[in-house]
Tab-separated table of C-alpha atoms and ligand atoms in Angstrom:
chain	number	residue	atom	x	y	z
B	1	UNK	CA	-2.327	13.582	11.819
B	2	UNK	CA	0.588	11.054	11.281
B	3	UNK	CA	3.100	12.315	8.747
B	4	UNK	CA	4.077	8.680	7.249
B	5	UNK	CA	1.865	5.768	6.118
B	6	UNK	CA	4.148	3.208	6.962
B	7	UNK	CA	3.927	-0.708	6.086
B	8	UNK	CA	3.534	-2.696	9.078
B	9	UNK	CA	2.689	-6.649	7.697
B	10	UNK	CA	3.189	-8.160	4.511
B	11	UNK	CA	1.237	-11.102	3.487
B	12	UNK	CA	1.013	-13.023	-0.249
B	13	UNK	CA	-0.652	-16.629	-1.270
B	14	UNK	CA	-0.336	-18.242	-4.537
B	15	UNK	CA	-2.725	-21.262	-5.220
B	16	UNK	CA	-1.265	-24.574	-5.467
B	17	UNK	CA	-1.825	-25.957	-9.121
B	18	UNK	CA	1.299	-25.438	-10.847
B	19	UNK	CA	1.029	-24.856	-14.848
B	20	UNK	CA	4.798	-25.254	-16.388
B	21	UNK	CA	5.535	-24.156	-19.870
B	22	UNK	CA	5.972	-27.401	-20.799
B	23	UNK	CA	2.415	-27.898	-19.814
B	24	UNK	CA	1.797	-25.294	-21.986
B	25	UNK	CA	3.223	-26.628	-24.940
B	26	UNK	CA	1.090	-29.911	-25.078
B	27	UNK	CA	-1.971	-27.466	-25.585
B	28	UNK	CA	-0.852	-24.501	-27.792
B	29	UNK	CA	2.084	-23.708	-30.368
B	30	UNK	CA	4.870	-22.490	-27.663
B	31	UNK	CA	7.933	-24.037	-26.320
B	32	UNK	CA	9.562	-23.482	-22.597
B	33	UNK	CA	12.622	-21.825	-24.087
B	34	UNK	CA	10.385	-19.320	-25.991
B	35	UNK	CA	8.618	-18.633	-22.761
B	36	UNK	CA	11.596	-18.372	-20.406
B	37	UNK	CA	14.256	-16.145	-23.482
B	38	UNK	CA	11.434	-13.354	-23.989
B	39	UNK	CA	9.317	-13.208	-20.465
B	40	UNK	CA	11.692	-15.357	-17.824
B	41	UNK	CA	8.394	-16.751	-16.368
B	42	UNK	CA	8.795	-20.221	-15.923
B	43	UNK	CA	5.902	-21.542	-14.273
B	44	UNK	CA	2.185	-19.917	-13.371
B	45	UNK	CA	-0.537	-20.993	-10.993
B	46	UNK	CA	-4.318	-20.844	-11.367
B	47	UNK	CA	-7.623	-21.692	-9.361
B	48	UNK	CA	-8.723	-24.517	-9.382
B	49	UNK	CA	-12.447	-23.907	-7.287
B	50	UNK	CA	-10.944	-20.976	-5.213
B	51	UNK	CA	-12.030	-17.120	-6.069
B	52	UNK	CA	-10.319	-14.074	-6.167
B	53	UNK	CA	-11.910	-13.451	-2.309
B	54	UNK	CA	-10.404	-16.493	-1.080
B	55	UNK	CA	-6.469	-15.548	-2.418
B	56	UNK	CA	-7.149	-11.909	-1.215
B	57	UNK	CA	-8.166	-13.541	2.663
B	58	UNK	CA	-5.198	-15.729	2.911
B	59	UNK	CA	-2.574	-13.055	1.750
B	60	UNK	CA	-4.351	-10.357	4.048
B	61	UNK	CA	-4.560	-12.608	7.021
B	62	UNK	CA	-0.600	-13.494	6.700
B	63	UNK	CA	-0.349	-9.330	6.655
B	64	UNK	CA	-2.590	-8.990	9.368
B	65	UNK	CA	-0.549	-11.559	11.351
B	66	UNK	CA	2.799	-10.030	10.832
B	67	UNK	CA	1.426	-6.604	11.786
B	68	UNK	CA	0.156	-8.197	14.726
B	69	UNK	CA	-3.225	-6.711	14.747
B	70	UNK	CA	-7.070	-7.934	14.257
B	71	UNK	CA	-9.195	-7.093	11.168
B	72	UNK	CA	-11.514	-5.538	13.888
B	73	UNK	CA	-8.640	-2.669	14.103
B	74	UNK	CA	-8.597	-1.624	10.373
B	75	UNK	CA	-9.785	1.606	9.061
B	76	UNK	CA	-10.181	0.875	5.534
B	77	UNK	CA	-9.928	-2.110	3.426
B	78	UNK	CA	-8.921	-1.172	-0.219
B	79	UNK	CA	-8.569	-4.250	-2.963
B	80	UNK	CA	-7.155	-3.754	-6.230
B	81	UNK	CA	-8.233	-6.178	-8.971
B	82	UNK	CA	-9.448	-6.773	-12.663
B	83	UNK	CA	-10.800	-10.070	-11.798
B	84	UNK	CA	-13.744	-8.940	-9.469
B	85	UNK	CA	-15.594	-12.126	-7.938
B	86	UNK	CA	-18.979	-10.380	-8.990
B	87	UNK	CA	-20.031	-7.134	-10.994
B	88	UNK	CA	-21.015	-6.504	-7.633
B	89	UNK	CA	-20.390	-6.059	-4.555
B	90	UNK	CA	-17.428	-4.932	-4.446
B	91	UNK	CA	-14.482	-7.775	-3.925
B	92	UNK	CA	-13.233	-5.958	-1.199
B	93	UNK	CA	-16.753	-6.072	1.157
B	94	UNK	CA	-16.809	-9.819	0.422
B	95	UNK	CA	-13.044	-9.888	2.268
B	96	UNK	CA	-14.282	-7.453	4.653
B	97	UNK	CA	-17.034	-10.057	5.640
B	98	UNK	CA	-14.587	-13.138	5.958
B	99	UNK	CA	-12.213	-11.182	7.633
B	100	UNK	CA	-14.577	-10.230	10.256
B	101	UNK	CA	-13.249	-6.502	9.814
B	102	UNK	CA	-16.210	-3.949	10.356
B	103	UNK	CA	-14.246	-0.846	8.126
B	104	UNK	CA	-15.708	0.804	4.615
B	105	UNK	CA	-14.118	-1.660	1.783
B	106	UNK	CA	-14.188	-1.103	-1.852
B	107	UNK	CA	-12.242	-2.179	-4.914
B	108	UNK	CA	-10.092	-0.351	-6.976
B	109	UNK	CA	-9.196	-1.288	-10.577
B	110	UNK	CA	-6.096	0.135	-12.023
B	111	UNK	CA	-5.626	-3.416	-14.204
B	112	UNK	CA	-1.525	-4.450	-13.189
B	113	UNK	CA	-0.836	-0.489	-11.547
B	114	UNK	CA	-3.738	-1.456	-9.185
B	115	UNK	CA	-1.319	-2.299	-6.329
B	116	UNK	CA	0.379	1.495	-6.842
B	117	UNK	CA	-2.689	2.983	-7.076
B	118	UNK	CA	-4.227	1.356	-3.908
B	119	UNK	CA	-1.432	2.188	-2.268
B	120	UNK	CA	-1.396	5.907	-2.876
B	121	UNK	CA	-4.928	5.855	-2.170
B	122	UNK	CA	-4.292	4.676	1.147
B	123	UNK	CA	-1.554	7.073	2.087
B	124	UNK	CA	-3.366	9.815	1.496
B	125	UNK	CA	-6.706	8.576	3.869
B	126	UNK	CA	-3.703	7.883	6.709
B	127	UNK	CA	-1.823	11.321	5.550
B	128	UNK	CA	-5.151	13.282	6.011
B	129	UNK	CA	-6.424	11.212	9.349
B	130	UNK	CA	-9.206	9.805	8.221
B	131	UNK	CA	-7.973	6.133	8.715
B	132	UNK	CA	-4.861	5.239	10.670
B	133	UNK	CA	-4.646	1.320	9.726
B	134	UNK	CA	-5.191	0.444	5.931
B	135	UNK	CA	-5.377	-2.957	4.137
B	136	UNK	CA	-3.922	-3.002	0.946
B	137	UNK	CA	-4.617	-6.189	-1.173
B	138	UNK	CA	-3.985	-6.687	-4.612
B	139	UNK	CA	-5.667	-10.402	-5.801
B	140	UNK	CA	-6.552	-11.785	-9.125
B	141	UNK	CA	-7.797	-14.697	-10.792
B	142	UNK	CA	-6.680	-13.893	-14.275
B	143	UNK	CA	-6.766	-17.771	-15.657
B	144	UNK	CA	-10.587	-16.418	-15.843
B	145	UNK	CA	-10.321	-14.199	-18.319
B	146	UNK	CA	-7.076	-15.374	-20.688
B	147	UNK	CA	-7.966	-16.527	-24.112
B	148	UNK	CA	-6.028	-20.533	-23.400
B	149	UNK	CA	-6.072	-20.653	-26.923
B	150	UNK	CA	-3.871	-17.436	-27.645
B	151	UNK	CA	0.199	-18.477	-27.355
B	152	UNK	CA	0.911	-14.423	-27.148
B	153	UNK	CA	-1.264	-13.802	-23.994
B	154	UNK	CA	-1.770	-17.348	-22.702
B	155	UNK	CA	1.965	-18.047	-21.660
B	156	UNK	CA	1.914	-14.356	-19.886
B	157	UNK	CA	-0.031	-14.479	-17.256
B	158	UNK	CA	-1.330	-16.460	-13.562
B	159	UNK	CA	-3.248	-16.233	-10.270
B	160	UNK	CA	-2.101	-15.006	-6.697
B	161	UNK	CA	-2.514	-12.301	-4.055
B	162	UNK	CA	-0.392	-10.420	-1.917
B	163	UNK	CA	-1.213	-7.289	1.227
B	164	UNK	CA	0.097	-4.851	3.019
B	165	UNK	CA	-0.698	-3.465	6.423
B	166	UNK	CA	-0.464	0.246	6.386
B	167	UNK	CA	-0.223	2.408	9.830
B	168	UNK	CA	0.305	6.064	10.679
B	169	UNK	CA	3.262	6.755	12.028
B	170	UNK	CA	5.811	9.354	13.074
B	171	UNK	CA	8.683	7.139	11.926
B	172	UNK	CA	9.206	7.190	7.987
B	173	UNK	CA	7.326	4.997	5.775
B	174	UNK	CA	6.214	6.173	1.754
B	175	UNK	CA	8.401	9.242	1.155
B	176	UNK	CA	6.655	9.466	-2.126
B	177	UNK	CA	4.245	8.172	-5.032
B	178	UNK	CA	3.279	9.498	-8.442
B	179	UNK	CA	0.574	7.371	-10.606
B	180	UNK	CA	-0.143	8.881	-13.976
B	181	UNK	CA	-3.007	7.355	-16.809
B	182	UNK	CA	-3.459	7.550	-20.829
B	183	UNK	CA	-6.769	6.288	-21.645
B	184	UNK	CA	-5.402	6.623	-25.576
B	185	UNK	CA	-4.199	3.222	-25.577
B	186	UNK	CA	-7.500	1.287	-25.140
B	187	UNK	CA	-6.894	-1.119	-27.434
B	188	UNK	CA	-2.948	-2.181	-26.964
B	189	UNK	CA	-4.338	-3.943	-23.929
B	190	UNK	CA	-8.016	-4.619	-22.861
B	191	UNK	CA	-10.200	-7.487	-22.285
B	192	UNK	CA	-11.872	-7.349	-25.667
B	193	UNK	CA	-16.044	-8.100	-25.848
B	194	UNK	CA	-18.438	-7.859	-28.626
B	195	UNK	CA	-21.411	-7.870	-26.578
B	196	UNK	CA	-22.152	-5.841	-23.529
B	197	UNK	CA	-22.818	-8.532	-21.294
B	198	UNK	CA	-19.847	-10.621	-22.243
B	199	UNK	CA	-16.582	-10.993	-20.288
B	200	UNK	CA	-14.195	-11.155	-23.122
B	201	UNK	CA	-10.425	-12.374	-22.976
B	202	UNK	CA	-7.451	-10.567	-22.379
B	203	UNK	CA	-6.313	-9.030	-26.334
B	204	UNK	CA	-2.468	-7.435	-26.334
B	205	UNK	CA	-0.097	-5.638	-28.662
B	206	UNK	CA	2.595	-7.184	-26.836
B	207	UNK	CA	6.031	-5.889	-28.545
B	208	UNK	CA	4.032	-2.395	-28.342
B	209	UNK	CA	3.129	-2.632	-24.860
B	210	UNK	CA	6.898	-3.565	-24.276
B	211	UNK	CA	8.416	-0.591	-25.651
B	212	UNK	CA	5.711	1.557	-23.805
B	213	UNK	CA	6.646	-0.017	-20.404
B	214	UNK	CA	10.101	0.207	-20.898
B	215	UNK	CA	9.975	3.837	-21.594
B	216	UNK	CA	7.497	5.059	-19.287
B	217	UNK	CA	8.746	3.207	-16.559
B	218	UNK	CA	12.634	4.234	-16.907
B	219	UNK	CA	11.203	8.078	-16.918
B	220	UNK	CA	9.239	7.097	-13.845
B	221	UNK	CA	12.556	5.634	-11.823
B	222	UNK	CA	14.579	8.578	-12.842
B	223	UNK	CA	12.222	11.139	-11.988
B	224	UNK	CA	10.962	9.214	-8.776
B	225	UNK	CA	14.469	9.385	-7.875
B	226	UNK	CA	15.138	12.605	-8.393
B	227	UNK	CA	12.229	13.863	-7.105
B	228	UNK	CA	13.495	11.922	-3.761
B	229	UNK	CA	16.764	14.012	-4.179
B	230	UNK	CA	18.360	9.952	-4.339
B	231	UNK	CA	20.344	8.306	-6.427
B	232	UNK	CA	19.817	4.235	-7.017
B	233	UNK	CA	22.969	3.731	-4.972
B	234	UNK	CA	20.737	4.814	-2.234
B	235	UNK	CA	17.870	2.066	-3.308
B	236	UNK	CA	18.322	-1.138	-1.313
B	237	UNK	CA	15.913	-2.677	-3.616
B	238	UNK	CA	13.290	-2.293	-6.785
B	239	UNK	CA	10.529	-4.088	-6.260
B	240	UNK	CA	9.045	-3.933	-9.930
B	241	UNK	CA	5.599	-5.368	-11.255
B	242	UNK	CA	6.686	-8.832	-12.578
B	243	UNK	CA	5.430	-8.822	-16.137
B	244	UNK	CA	8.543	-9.494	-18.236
B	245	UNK	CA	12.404	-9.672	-17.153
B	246	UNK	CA	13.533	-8.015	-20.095
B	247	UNK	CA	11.126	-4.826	-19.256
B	248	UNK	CA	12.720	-5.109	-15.623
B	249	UNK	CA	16.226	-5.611	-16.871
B	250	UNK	CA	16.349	-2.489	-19.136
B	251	UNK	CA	14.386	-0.300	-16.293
B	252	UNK	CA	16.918	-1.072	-13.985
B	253	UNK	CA	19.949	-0.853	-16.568
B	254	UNK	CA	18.437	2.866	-17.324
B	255	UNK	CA	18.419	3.579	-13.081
B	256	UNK	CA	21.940	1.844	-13.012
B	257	UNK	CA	20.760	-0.539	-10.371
B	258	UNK	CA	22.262	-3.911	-10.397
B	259	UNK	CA	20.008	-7.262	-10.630
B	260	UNK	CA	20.713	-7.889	-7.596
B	261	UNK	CA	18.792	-5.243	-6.190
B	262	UNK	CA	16.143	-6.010	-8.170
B	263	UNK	CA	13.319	-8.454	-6.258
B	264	UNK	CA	12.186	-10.730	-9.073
B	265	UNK	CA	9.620	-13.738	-8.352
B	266	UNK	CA	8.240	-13.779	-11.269
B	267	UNK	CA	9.490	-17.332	-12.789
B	268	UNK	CA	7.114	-19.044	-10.241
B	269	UNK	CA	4.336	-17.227	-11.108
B	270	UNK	CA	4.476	-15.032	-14.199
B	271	UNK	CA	2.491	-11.781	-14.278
B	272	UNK	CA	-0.385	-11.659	-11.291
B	273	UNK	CA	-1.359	-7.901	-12.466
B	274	UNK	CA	-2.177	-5.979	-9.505
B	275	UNK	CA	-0.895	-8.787	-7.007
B	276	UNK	CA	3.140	-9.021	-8.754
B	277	UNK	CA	3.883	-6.533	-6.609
B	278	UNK	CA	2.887	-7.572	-3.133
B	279	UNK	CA	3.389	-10.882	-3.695
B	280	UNK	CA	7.048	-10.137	-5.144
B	281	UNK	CA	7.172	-7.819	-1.336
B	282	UNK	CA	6.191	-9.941	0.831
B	283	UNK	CA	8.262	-13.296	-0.618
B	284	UNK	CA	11.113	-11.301	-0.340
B	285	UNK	CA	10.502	-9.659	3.166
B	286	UNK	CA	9.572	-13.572	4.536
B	287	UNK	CA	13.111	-14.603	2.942
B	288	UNK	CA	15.128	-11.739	4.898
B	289	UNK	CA	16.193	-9.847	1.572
B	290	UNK	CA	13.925	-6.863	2.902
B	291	UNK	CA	14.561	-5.485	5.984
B	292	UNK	CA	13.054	-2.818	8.323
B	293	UNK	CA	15.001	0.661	7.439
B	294	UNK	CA	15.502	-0.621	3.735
B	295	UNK	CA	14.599	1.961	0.660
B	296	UNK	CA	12.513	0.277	-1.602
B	297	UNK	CA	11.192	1.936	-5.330
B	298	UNK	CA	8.132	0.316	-6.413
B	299	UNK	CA	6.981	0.684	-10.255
B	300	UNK	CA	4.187	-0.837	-12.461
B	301	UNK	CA	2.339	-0.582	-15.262
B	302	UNK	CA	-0.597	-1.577	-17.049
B	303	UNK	CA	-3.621	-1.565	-19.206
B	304	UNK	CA	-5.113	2.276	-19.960
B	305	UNK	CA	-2.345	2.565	-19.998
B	306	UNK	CA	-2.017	3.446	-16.133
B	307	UNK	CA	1.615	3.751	-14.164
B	308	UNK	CA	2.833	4.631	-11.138
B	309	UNK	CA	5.858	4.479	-8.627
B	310	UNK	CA	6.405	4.352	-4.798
B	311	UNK	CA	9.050	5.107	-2.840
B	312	UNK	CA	8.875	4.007	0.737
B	313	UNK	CA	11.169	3.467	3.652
B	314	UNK	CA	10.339	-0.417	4.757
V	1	UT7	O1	1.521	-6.166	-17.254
V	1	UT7	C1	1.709	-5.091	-18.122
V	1	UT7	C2	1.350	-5.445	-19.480
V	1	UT7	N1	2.043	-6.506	-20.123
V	1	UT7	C3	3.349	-6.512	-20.374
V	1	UT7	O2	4.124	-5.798	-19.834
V	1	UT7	C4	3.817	-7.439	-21.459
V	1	UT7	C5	4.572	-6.666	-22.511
V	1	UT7	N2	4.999	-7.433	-23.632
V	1	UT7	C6	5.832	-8.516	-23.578
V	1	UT7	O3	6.198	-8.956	-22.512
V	1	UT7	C7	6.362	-9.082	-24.879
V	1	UT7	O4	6.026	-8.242	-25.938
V	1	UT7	C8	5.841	-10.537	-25.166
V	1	UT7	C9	6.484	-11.514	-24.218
V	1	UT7	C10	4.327	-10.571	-25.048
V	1	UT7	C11	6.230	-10.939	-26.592
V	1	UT7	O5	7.638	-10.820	-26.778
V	1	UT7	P1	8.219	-10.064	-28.056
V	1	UT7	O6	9.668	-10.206	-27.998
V	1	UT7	O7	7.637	-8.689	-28.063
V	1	UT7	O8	7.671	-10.948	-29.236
V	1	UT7	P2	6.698	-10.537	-30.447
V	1	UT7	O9	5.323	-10.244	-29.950
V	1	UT7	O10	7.368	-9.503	-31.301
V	1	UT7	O11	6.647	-11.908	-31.256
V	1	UT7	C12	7.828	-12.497	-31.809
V	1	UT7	C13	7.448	-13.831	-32.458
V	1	UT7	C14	6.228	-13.738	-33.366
V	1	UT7	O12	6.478	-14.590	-34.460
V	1	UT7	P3	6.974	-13.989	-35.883
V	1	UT7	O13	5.898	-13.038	-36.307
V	1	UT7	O14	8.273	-13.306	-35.587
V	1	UT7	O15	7.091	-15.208	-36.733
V	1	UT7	C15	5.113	-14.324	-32.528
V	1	UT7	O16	4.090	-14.920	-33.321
V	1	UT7	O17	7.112	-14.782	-31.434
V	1	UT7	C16	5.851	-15.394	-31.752
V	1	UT7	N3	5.187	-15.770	-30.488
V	1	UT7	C17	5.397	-16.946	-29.892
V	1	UT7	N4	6.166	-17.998	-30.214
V	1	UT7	C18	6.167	-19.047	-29.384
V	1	UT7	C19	4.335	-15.025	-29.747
V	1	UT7	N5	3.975	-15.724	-28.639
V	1	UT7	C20	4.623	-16.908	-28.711
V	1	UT7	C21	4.668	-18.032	-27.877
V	1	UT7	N6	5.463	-19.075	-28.231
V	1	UT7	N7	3.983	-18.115	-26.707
C-alpha cells in the first residue's frame, strides 16, 4: 500500500469567449468598478456549443500529459461538478469514454468544495490500494444555470475545468485533508426550482454567504495548520477556491500569509465552483510559481454549506 497520494500532472482549460464586466453592464444594472471593489473578478468565460465533458477532456488530457501516462493506466476517474452534462450518466463515464480510459468513473457533487472533496476521495482509494493512479477533474458549465438577469449572482460566476493526476507513492504527497458539511443552510445558496423537473438558477444570500466563508474557512487554515504541526511561514503557497478576493484576503490575513503566497486567477475567470481550484493549480504550476517539494494549503467552500482543506506536498 503506498503511504502518499501524490500529484503527478496538472492540467486546466478555460473556453475562449471572454465576457468583461463592461459587457456586463450593457445588459444588467452593474458597473466594472462594482464588480472588480467587492469580488476582484474582472472578466469570466462561458460555452459557447462546448459541454461540461468537453472542458473536463481538455484539462484532463493536459494532466495526463504532464504526468506522462495514458488514460489506459488510470484506476479511477472521479469528476466533481454541479453542472452535470445529463441527469445521467454520470459526467465522469462520458470523459471516461473520450478519454479512452477503461477505469470505474463517477461524479461527485460537493457544489464549489467538489474539487476538495474529490480529492480526499481519491486519497483514500490510493491510501487503501485499491487504485494507484486517480484522475481528479473538477469542470463546470455554470453560465447554464445563472439567472443573466440577476446583477448579485450574474457578475459572480464562469465556465472552466482543471485535473490532477494522482499516484501512490513512497515520496510525500497530501499530508492531510479535512472536509466538513451543514445541510442547515439550504437556502443561502441553492439552485432554486418550483417544479421538480425544472433546473432552476443559481439564488444567493451573498453578504451572508461571505461572512460564513470567511469564518469557516479562517478556522479551517488554522486548524489545518495546526493539525500539520506548521505554521504559514512553512506554506509556500494557498491555493484558495477563487470566489471573492476579499474572502481570500481576510483568510489569509487571519493565517498571516502574505498575498503573495496566495495563487489568485480569479480576475480572468471569476468563480468556476469546483474547477477554481485546479484551474488556479495548474496556471500557476505551468507559470513556475509551483514547484515540486513546495507546501501548498488548499481551502474551499460552497453551497450546503460544504468545506474542506488540503494540505499536500507538490
Ligand atoms: O463559491 C462560494 C459561494 N459564493 C461566495 O463565496 C460569494 C460570497 N459573497 C460575495 O462574494 C459577496 O457577498 C457579493 C460579491 C456577492 C456581494 O458583495 P457584498 O459586499 O456582500 O454586497 P451586498 O450583497 O451587501 O450588496 C451591497 C449593495 C446592494 O445595494 P444596497 O442594498 O446597498 O443599495 C446590492 O443591491 O450592492 C448592490 N449590488 C450590486 N450593485 C452593482 C449587488 N450586486 C450588484 C452588482 N452591481 N452586480
Amino acid at each position: 500500500m503506498s503511504k502518499f497520494a501524490r500529484i503527478i500532472g496538472t492540467g486546466s482549460y478555460l473556453p475562449p469567449k471572454v465576457v468583461t464586466n463592461d459587457d456586463l453592464s450593457k445588459t444588467i444594472d452593474t458597473t466594472n468598478e462594482w464588480i472588480t471593489t467587492r469580488t476582484g473578478i474582472q472578466e469570466r468565460r462561458i460555452v459557447e456549443n462546448e459541454s461540461t465533458c468537453d472542458l473536463a477532456e481538455i484539462a484532463a488530457k493536459n494532466a495526463l500529459e504532464m504526468a506522462g501516462i495514458n488514460a489506459n493506466e488510470l484506476d479511477l476517474i472521479i469528476l466533481a461538478t454541479t453542472t452535470p452534462d445529463k441527469i445521467f450518466p454520470a459526467t465522469a463515464t462520458m470523459l471516461q469514454n473520450a478519454l479512452g480510459a477503461n477505469c470505474p468513473a463517477f461524479d461527485l457533487q460537493s457544489v464549489c468544495a467538489g474539487f476538495i472533496f474529490a480529492l480526499t476521495t481519491a486519497e483514500q482509494y490510493i491510501k487503501t490500494g485499491a487504485a494507484s493512479k486517480v484522475l481528479v477533474v473538477g469542470s463546470e458549465t455554470l453560465s447554464r444555470i445563472v439567472n443573466w438577469k440577476d446583477r448579485s449572482t450574474a457578475v459572480l460566476f464562469g465556465d472552466g475545468a482543471g485535473a490532477v493526476v494522482l499516484e501512490g507513492s513512497k515520496e510525500t504527497g497530501i499530508l492531510h485533508s479535512k472536509l466538513f458539511s451543514d445541510g442547515s443552510y439550504l437556502s443561502s445558496l441553492q439552485v432554486s426550482n418550483e417544479r421538480i423537473n425544472e433546473v432552476g438558477f443559481i439564488e444567493m444570500a451573498g453578504n451572508e454567504v461571505f461572512k460564513i466563508a470567511v469564518n469557516r474557512l479562517s478556522t479551517l487554515a488554522e486548524n489545518t495548520l495546526k493539525a500539520c504541526n506548521m505554521t504559514s511561514e512553512q506554506l509556500d503557497w494557498m491555493v484558495p477556491h477563487q470566489a471573492n478576493i476579499r474572502i481570500i484576503s481576510a483568510v489569509a490575513k487571519r493565517i498571516k500569509m502574505p498575498m503573495n503566497k496566495v495563487i489568485v486567477t480569479l480576475p480572468k475567470h471569476g468563480n468556476t465552483s469546483a474547477a477554481s481550484i485546479p484551474l488556479a493549480l495548474d496556471i500557476a504550476v505551468r507559470d513556475g510559481r509551483i514547484q515540486k517539494g513546495h507546501n501548498l494549503l488548499l481551502e474551499g467552500i460552497g453551497g450546503g454549506f460544504s468545506w474542506g482543506s488540503v494540505l499536500l506536498k507538490f
